[in-house]
Amino acid sequence: MNNPIFVTRPYLPPLEEFMPYLNKIWDSQILTNSGQFHQQLEQALCEYLGVNHIALFTNGTIALVTALQALRITGEVISTPYSFVATTHALLWNGIKPVFVDVDPHTLNLDPAKIEAAITPKTTAILPVHCYGYPCDVEAIQKIADNYNLKVIYDAAHAFGVKINENSLLNYGDLSVLSFHATKVFNTFEGGAIVCPDAKTKLRIDRLKNFGFVDEVTVVATGINGKMSEFNAAFGLLQLKYADEALSKREKIDTLYRKLLQDVKGISCLGGYGKQSSNYSYFPIMVEADYPLSRNGLYDKLKEKNVFSRRYFYPLISDFPMYKGLASANRSNLPVATDVASKILCLPIYPALTQDEQLFIVDLIKKK
Ligand SMILES: *Cc1c(COP(=O)(O)O)cnc(C)c1O
């Protein structure tokens, strides 16, 4: 293989199919502030995902920051160290203290059995992540939230299109936040969204993403500029036409990896929890102690052959300098997450990955 194989590649529809959208933008001269494509994409996503209300954002991080602001979350929030750093950064941007709780060894999501012990009088919410699109134990988390009167905001950046028993995973909790970054299964170059249950909440969120404006002369909150532009929304509409096709290509790649890797000593594949609950957004494997190389050894070996896997998530968020001083960031509080972060490796998966490329990657993993 001469060309580098990256861990992910964006799904790009034929460029000429994007031109009519651009013509419309040029004709209307409306570039942002809830134009036609912005409204159409919100509507189309509600239908595709099976949710009631969506507020589009410029990216997932600003959407997370705004979701916390919209529900007036303060004090302490319980979250996972096993995520992308933006999850916890969103708390600090709101002046909230993160409290890290360990993850479940199978789903790698926040372990509900460990949440209660971390609740204090200052706790106001739980911020779990549907890691790799694998659903959190939403029922158990909701039960705890109800018992202690806490809000639940899901970082659903990986969970586009994932369902539980025909119901969108995004309908659980008080709010769910999506990312449409170029590296995600559905992208708008940069982008994000908040899924919300009712029109009143959406109205508040729409105001917060537009500086807090209610009308031309009234500002009711210290909102931010989180609006998605017409360019990004138009691309999202085009991309959405290919979402099912992209998903089925990913599914084939996932199935083949599982088949080829099933008997490889020291390598275990995560997920495979049933079709209902996967969008095949990542292909995480664990490099166990009985594999001939360490995780970093395998990562380097692949890289030498131009195959770029990703140690996702490593390091843990709790190990970054702005968090490691917290009592809950201590590794003894997070044994499962600490262990997983040292074994995890995400293999390349994206619709254009060929079977030959997959065989090449697996051969490298198998070869002594
Ligand atoms: C990508 C990602 C984000 C941030 O989204 P952006 O759109 O890149 O700002 C947040 N949380 C998780 C888990 C992510 O993977």
mmCIF file of N, CA and C in Angstrom, residues 199-293:
data_model
loop_
_atom_site.group_PDB
_atom_site.id
_atom_site.type_symbol
_atom_site.label_atom_id
_atom_site.label_comp_id
_atom_site.label_asym_id
_atom_site.label_seq_id
_atom_site.Cartn_x
_atom_site.Cartn_y
_atom_site.Cartn_z
ATOM 1 N N ALA A 199 -40.513 22.777 22.472
ATOM 2 C CA ALA A 199 -40.312 24.014 21.712
ATOM 3 C C ALA A 199 -39.780 25.142 22.597
ATOM 4 N N LYS A 200 -40.185 25.145 23.859
ATOM 5 C CA LYS A 200 -39.760 26.210 24.762
ATOM 6 C C LYS A 200 -38.244 26.157 24.992
ATOM 7 N N THR A 201 -37.752 24.929 25.197
ATOM 8 C CA THR A 201 -36.308 24.761 25.402
ATOM 9 C C THR A 201 -35.550 25.141 24.127
ATOM 10 N N LYS A 202 -36.091 24.753 22.978
ATOM 11 C CA LYS A 202 -35.421 25.103 21.715
ATOM 12 C C LYS A 202 -35.361 26.621 21.542
ATOM 13 N N LEU A 203 -36.435 27.300 21.905
ATOM 14 C CA LEU A 203 -36.454 28.757 21.781
ATOM 15 C C LEU A 203 -35.351 29.383 22.641
ATOM 16 N N ARG A 204 -35.221 28.887 23.869
ATOM 17 C CA ARG A 204 -34.171 29.417 24.757
ATOM 18 C C ARG A 204 -32.784 29.150 24.161
ATOM 19 N N ILE A 205 -32.603 27.944 23.636
ATOM 20 C CA ILE A 205 -31.308 27.595 23.044
ATOM 21 C C ILE A 205 -31.036 28.443 21.797
ATOM 22 N N ASP A 206 -32.069 28.655 20.968
ATOM 23 C CA ASP A 206 -31.895 29.480 19.764
ATOM 24 C C ASP A 206 -31.504 30.917 20.124
ATOM 25 N N ARG A 207 -32.017 31.411 21.244
ATOM 26 C CA ARG A 207 -31.628 32.756 21.683
ATOM 27 C C ARG A 207 -30.189 32.766 22.192
ATOM 28 N N LEU A 208 -29.852 31.725 22.952
ATOM 29 C CA LEU A 208 -28.493 31.676 23.520
ATOM 30 C C LEU A 208 -27.429 31.561 22.430
ATOM 31 N N LYS A 209 -27.766 30.909 21.312
ATOM 32 C CA LYS A 209 -26.750 30.766 20.250
ATOM 33 C C LYS A 209 -26.678 32.019 19.385
ATOM 34 N N ASN A 210 -27.567 32.979 19.632
ATOM 35 C CA ASN A 210 -27.578 34.246 18.897
ATOM 36 C C ASN A 210 -27.410 35.410 19.875
ATOM 37 N N PHE A 211 -26.393 35.323 20.709
ATOM 38 C CA PHE A 211 -25.978 36.388 21.640
ATOM 39 C C PHE A 211 -26.990 36.673 22.749
ATOM 40 N N GLY A 212 -28.095 35.924 22.790
ATOM 41 C CA GLY A 212 -29.131 36.189 23.783
ATOM 42 C C GLY A 212 -30.216 37.144 23.281
ATOM 43 N N PHE A 213 -30.190 37.431 21.956
ATOM 44 C CA PHE A 213 -31.216 38.323 21.396
ATOM 45 C C PHE A 213 -32.599 37.659 21.401
ATOM 46 N N VAL A 214 -33.606 38.415 21.800
ATOM 47 C CA VAL A 214 -35.001 37.991 21.712
ATOM 48 C C VAL A 214 -35.664 38.677 20.514
ATOM 49 N N ASP A 215 -35.382 39.956 20.361
ATOM 50 C CA ASP A 215 -35.790 40.702 19.168
ATOM 51 C C ASP A 215 -34.709 41.744 18.897
ATOM 52 N N GLU A 216 -34.967 42.657 17.990
ATOM 53 C CA GLU A 216 -33.935 43.604 17.556
ATOM 54 C C GLU A 216 -33.293 44.395 18.690
ATOM 55 N N VAL A 217 -34.083 44.667 19.725
ATOM 56 C CA VAL A 217 -33.597 45.568 20.773
ATOM 57 C C VAL A 217 -33.509 44.933 22.161
ATOM 58 N N THR A 218 -33.812 43.614 22.248
ATOM 59 C CA THR A 218 -33.867 42.981 23.564
ATOM 60 C C THR A 218 -32.866 41.832 23.671
ATOM 61 N N VAL A 219 -31.986 41.924 24.667
ATOM 62 C CA VAL A 219 -31.024 40.853 24.945
ATOM 63 C C VAL A 219 -31.279 40.351 26.357
ATOM 64 N N VAL A 220 -31.576 39.044 26.507
ATOM 65 C CA VAL A 220 -31.982 38.540 27.818
ATOM 66 C C VAL A 220 -30.934 37.667 28.511
ATOM 67 N N ALA A 221 -29.859 37.318 27.821
ATOM 68 C CA ALA A 221 -28.858 36.450 28.443
ATOM 69 C C ALA A 221 -27.501 36.694 27.794
ATOM 70 N N THR A 222 -26.421 36.281 28.505
ATOM 71 C CA THR A 222 -25.090 36.403 27.919
ATOM 72 C C THR A 222 -24.873 35.241 26.959
ATOM 73 N N GLY A 223 -25.582 35.315 25.843
ATOM 74 C CA GLY A 223 -25.465 34.268 24.838
ATOM 75 C C GLY A 223 -24.150 34.370 24.084
ATOM 76 N N ILE A 224 -23.971 33.403 23.189
ATOM 77 C CA ILE A 224 -22.727 33.340 22.418
ATOM 78 C C ILE A 224 -23.099 33.327 20.938
ATOM 79 N N ASN A 225 -22.107 33.410 20.052
ATOM 80 C CA ASN A 225 -22.404 33.219 18.632
ATOM 81 C C ASN A 225 -22.161 31.758 18.291
ATOM 82 N N GLY A 226 -23.236 30.978 18.230
ATOM 83 C CA GLY A 226 -23.102 29.548 17.948
ATOM 84 C C GLY A 226 -23.852 29.117 16.706
ATOM 85 N N LYS A 227 -24.192 30.065 15.840
ATOM 86 C CA LYS A 227 -25.051 29.778 14.679
ATOM 87 C C LYS A 227 -24.312 29.012 13.586
ATOM 88 N N MET A 228 -24.991 28.033 12.999
ATOM 89 C CA MET A 228 -24.441 27.342 11.833
ATOM 90 C C MET A 228 -24.720 28.175 10.581
ATOM 91 N N SER A 229 -23.716 28.288 9.701
ATOM 92 C CA SER A 229 -23.875 29.096 8.483
ATOM 93 C C SER A 229 -24.672 28.341 7.417
ATOM 94 N N GLU A 230 -25.138 29.058 6.416
ATOM 95 C CA GLU A 230 -25.885 28.453 5.324
ATOM 96 C C GLU A 230 -25.034 27.465 4.528
ATOM 97 N N PHE A 231 -23.750 27.766 4.375
ATOM 98 C CA PHE A 231 -22.834 26.867 3.657
ATOM 99 C C PHE A 231 -22.807 25.497 4.333
ATOM 100 N N ASN A 232 -22.622 25.507 5.652
ATOM 101 C CA ASN A 232 -22.540 24.249 6.391
ATOM 102 C C ASN A 232 -23.875 23.507 6.393
ATOM 103 N N ALA A 233 -24.965 24.270 6.550
ATOM 104 C CA ALA A 233 -26.284 23.635 6.571
ATOM 105 C C ALA A 233 -26.613 23.009 5.214
ATOM 106 N N ALA A 234 -26.262 23.709 4.132
ATOM 107 C CA ALA A 234 -26.513 23.181 2.782
ATOM 108 C C ALA A 234 -25.737 21.886 2.577
ATOM 109 N N PHE A 235 -24.472 21.884 3.001
ATOM 110 C CA PHE A 235 -23.672 20.671 2.863
ATOM 111 C C PHE A 235 -24.291 19.526 3.668
ATOM 112 N N GLY A 236 -24.817 19.849 4.840
ATOM 113 C CA GLY A 236 -25.472 18.837 5.679
ATOM 114 C C GLY A 236 -26.666 18.211 4.976
ATOM 115 N N LEU A 237 -27.450 19.040 4.291
ATOM 116 C CA LEU A 237 -28.616 18.515 3.564
ATOM 117 C C LEU A 237 -28.192 17.537 2.474
ATOM 118 N N LEU A 238 -27.121 17.889 1.761
ATOM 119 C CA LEU A 238 -26.619 17.000 0.710
ATOM 120 C C LEU A 238 -26.057 15.714 1.338
ATOM 121 N N GLN A 239 -25.284 15.881 2.372
ATOM 122 C CA GLN A 239 -24.656 14.748 3.060
ATOM 123 C C GLN A 239 -25.709 13.770 3.608
ATOM 124 N N LEU A 240 -26.812 14.326 4.064
ATOM 125 C CA LEU A 240 -27.863 13.500 4.665
ATOM 126 C C LEU A 240 -28.452 12.516 3.648
ATOM 127 N N LYS A 241 -28.452 12.906 2.369
ATOM 128 C CA LYS A 241 -28.953 12.005 1.316
ATOM 129 C C LYS A 241 -28.108 10.730 1.233
ATOM 130 N N TYR A 242 -26.856 10.829 1.661
ATOM 131 C CA TYR A 242 -25.940 9.690 1.559
ATOM 132 C C TYR A 242 -25.725 8.987 2.907
ATOM 133 N N ALA A 243 -26.484 9.400 3.915
ATOM 134 C CA ALA A 243 -26.217 8.880 5.269
ATOM 135 C C ALA A 243 -26.430 7.366 5.357
ATOM 136 N N ASP A 244 -27.513 6.865 4.757
ATOM 137 C CA ASP A 244 -27.786 5.422 4.838
ATOM 138 C C ASP A 244 -26.754 4.615 4.054
ATOM 139 N N GLU A 245 -26.375 5.136 2.893
ATOM 140 C CA GLU A 245 -25.366 4.459 2.078
ATOM 141 C C GLU A 245 -24.030 4.388 2.836
ATOM 142 N N ALA A 246 -23.661 5.503 3.449
ATOM 143 C CA ALA A 246 -22.401 5.546 4.211
ATOM 144 C C ALA A 246 -22.453 4.553 5.373
ATOM 145 N N LEU A 247 -23.602 4.483 6.019
ATOM 146 C CA LEU A 247 -23.778 3.580 7.154
ATOM 147 C C LEU A 247 -23.627 2.121 6.733
ATOM 148 N N SER A 248 -24.230 1.751 5.598
ATOM 149 C CA SER A 248 -24.153 0.341 5.203
ATOM 150 C C SER A 248 -22.734 -0.025 4.767
ATOM 151 N N LYS A 249 -21.998 0.936 4.197
ATOM 152 C CA LYS A 249 -20.593 0.658 3.868
ATOM 153 C C LYS A 249 -19.767 0.453 5.145
ATOM 154 N N ARG A 250 -20.036 1.266 6.140
ATOM 155 C CA ARG A 250 -19.347 1.122 7.421
ATOM 156 C C ARG A 250 -19.674 -0.228 8.079
ATOM 157 N N GLU A 251 -20.923 -0.620 7.957
ATOM 158 C CA GLU A 251 -21.333 -1.891 8.562
ATOM 159 C C GLU A 251 -20.549 -3.056 7.967
ATOM 160 N N LYS A 252 -20.376 -3.030 6.622
ATOM 161 C CA LYS A 252 -19.620 -4.102 5.948
ATOM 162 C C LYS A 252 -18.178 -4.160 6.454
ATOM 163 N N ILE A 253 -17.578 -2.986 6.623
ATOM 164 C CA ILE A 253 -16.192 -2.921 7.090
ATOM 165 C C ILE A 253 -16.101 -3.472 8.520
ATOM 166 N N ASP A 254 -17.044 -3.078 9.342
ATOM 167 C CA ASP A 254 -17.102 -3.550 10.729
ATOM 168 C C ASP A 254 -17.201 -5.077 10.769
ATOM 169 N N THR A 255 -18.101 -5.634 9.948
ATOM 170 C CA THR A 255 -18.313 -7.090 9.928
ATOM 171 C C THR A 255 -17.036 -7.821 9.511
ATOM 172 N N LEU A 256 -16.368 -7.300 8.479
ATOM 173 C CA LEU A 256 -15.154 -7.962 7.996
ATOM 174 C C LEU A 256 -14.029 -7.916 9.039
ATOM 175 N N TYR A 257 -13.840 -6.760 9.675
ATOM 176 C CA TYR A 257 -12.827 -6.664 10.740
ATOM 177 C C TYR A 257 -13.079 -7.722 11.815
ATOM 178 N N ARG A 258 -14.348 -7.812 12.252
ATOM 179 C CA ARG A 258 -14.678 -8.755 13.322
ATOM 180 C C ARG A 258 -14.333 -10.189 12.927
ATOM 181 N N LYS A 259 -14.646 -10.516 11.658
ATOM 182 C CA LYS A 259 -14.379 -11.866 11.166
ATOM 183 C C LYS A 259 -12.868 -12.129 11.121
ATOM 184 N N LEU A 260 -12.130 -11.187 10.572
ATOM 185 C CA LEU A 260 -10.695 -11.388 10.379
ATOM 186 C C LEU A 260 -9.912 -11.367 11.692
ATOM 187 N N LEU A 261 -10.426 -10.637 12.666
ATOM 188 C CA LEU A 261 -9.653 -10.463 13.903
ATOM 189 C C LEU A 261 -10.078 -11.404 15.025
ATOM 190 N N GLN A 262 -11.112 -12.224 14.773
ATOM 191 C CA GLN A 262 -11.699 -12.957 15.901
ATOM 192 C C GLN A 262 -10.734 -13.945 16.573
ATOM 193 N N ASP A 263 -9.820 -14.501 15.799
ATOM 194 C CA ASP A 263 -8.920 -15.486 16.397
ATOM 195 C C ASP A 263 -7.513 -14.951 16.646
ATOM 196 N N VAL A 264 -7.347 -13.659 16.555
ATOM 197 C CA VAL A 264 -6.009 -13.105 16.768
ATOM 198 C C VAL A 264 -5.758 -12.976 18.267
ATOM 199 N N LYS A 265 -4.710 -13.698 18.712
ATOM 200 C CA LYS A 265 -4.417 -13.741 20.150
ATOM 201 C C LYS A 265 -4.019 -12.353 20.662
ATOM 202 N N GLY A 266 -4.665 -11.925 21.731
ATOM 203 C CA GLY A 266 -4.304 -10.663 22.356
ATOM 204 C C GLY A 266 -5.024 -9.446 21.793
ATOM 205 N N ILE A 267 -5.865 -9.677 20.799
ATOM 206 C CA ILE A 267 -6.658 -8.564 20.243
ATOM 207 C C ILE A 267 -8.130 -8.845 20.504
ATOM 208 N N SER A 268 -8.819 -7.908 21.137
ATOM 209 C CA SER A 268 -10.261 -8.084 21.277
ATOM 210 C C SER A 268 -10.985 -6.877 20.695
ATOM 211 N N CYS A 269 -12.082 -7.173 19.989
ATOM 212 C CA CYS A 269 -12.874 -6.111 19.362
ATOM 213 C C CYS A 269 -13.954 -5.677 20.338
ATOM 214 N N LEU A 270 -14.192 -4.378 20.392
ATOM 215 C CA LEU A 270 -15.263 -3.854 21.248
ATOM 216 C C LEU A 270 -16.558 -3.777 20.455
ATOM 217 N N GLY A 271 -17.642 -3.584 21.189
ATOM 218 C CA GLY A 271 -18.926 -3.366 20.520
ATOM 219 C C GLY A 271 -19.515 -4.658 19.997
ATOM 220 N N GLY A 272 -20.227 -4.552 18.867
ATOM 221 C CA GLY A 272 -20.935 -5.717 18.373
ATOM 222 C C GLY A 272 -22.119 -6.014 19.264
ATOM 223 N N TYR A 273 -22.735 -4.943 19.791
ATOM 224 C CA TYR A 273 -23.859 -5.121 20.705
ATOM 225 C C TYR A 273 -25.187 -5.248 19.968
ATOM 226 N N GLY A 274 -25.160 -5.544 18.704
ATOM 227 C CA GLY A 274 -26.403 -5.670 17.947
ATOM 228 C C GLY A 274 -26.613 -4.491 17.037
ATOM 229 N N LYS A 275 -27.275 -4.755 15.917
ATOM 230 C CA LYS A 275 -27.433 -3.756 14.861
ATOM 231 C C LYS A 275 -28.167 -2.510 15.336
ATOM 232 N N GLN A 276 -29.132 -2.710 16.222
ATOM 233 C CA GLN A 276 -29.952 -1.611 16.724
ATOM 234 C C GLN A 276 -29.116 -0.456 17.240
ATOM 235 N N SER A 277 -28.007 -0.805 17.851
ATOM 236 C CA SER A 277 -27.314 0.214 18.620
ATOM 237 C C SER A 277 -25.925 0.516 18.083
ATOM 238 N N SER A 278 -25.753 0.477 16.771
ATOM 239 C CA SER A 278 -24.440 0.861 16.258
ATOM 240 C C SER A 278 -24.562 1.742 15.027
ATOM 241 N N ASN A 279 -23.670 2.714 14.922
ATOM 242 C CA ASN A 279 -23.551 3.481 13.674
ATOM 243 C C ASN A 279 -22.176 3.248 13.055
ATOM 244 N N TYR A 280 -21.423 2.286 13.607
ATOM 245 C CA TYR A 280 -20.124 1.888 13.063
ATOM 246 C C TYR A 280 -19.200 3.092 12.890
ATOM 247 N N SER A 281 -19.276 4.004 13.835
ATOM 248 C CA SER A 281 -18.499 5.237 13.689
ATOM 249 C C SER A 281 -17.013 5.033 13.992
ATOM 250 N N TYR A 282 -16.717 4.035 14.816
ATOM 251 C CA TYR A 282 -15.316 3.742 15.156
ATOM 252 C C TYR A 282 -15.113 2.237 15.141
ATOM 253 N N PHE A 283 -13.847 1.807 15.034
ATOM 254 C CA PHE A 283 -13.586 0.385 15.233
ATOM 255 C C PHE A 283 -12.501 0.209 16.296
ATOM 256 N N PRO A 284 -12.912 0.275 17.574
ATOM 257 C CA PRO A 284 -11.949 0.173 18.663
ATOM 258 C C PRO A 284 -11.565 -1.274 18.965
ATOM 259 N N ILE A 285 -10.270 -1.502 19.136
ATOM 260 C CA ILE A 285 -9.794 -2.805 19.608
ATOM 261 C C ILE A 285 -8.990 -2.592 20.891
ATOM 262 N N MET A 286 -8.868 -3.684 21.676
ATOM 263 C CA MET A 286 -8.012 -3.634 22.862
ATOM 264 C C MET A 286 -6.797 -4.510 22.588
ATOM 265 N N VAL A 287 -5.623 -3.966 22.852
ATOM 266 C CA VAL A 287 -4.383 -4.730 22.709
ATOM 267 C C VAL A 287 -4.042 -5.264 24.106
ATOM 268 N N GLU A 288 -4.290 -6.562 24.286
ATOM 269 C CA GLU A 288 -4.154 -7.157 25.622
ATOM 270 C C GLU A 288 -2.707 -7.608 25.880
ATOM 271 N N ALA A 289 -2.467 -8.029 27.127
ATOM 272 C CA ALA A 289 -1.100 -8.391 27.547
ATOM 273 C C ALA A 289 -0.524 -9.566 26.760
ATOM 274 N N ASP A 290 -1.388 -10.465 26.223
ATOM 275 C CA ASP A 290 -0.839 -11.627 25.504
ATOM 276 C C ASP A 290 -0.617 -11.361 24.014
ATOM 277 N N TYR A 291 -0.774 -10.112 23.575
ATOM 278 C CA TYR A 291 -0.381 -9.746 22.210
ATOM 279 C C TYR A 291 1.132 -9.504 22.212
ATOM 280 N N PRO A 292 1.833 -9.897 21.137
ATOM 281 C CA PRO A 292 3.309 -9.776 21.155
ATOM 282 C C PRO A 292 3.830 -8.348 21.363
ATOM 283 N N LEU A 293 3.069 -7.344 20.959
ATOM 284 C CA LEU A 293 3.523 -5.960 21.125
ATOM 285 C C LEU A 293 2.644 -5.229 22.131
#
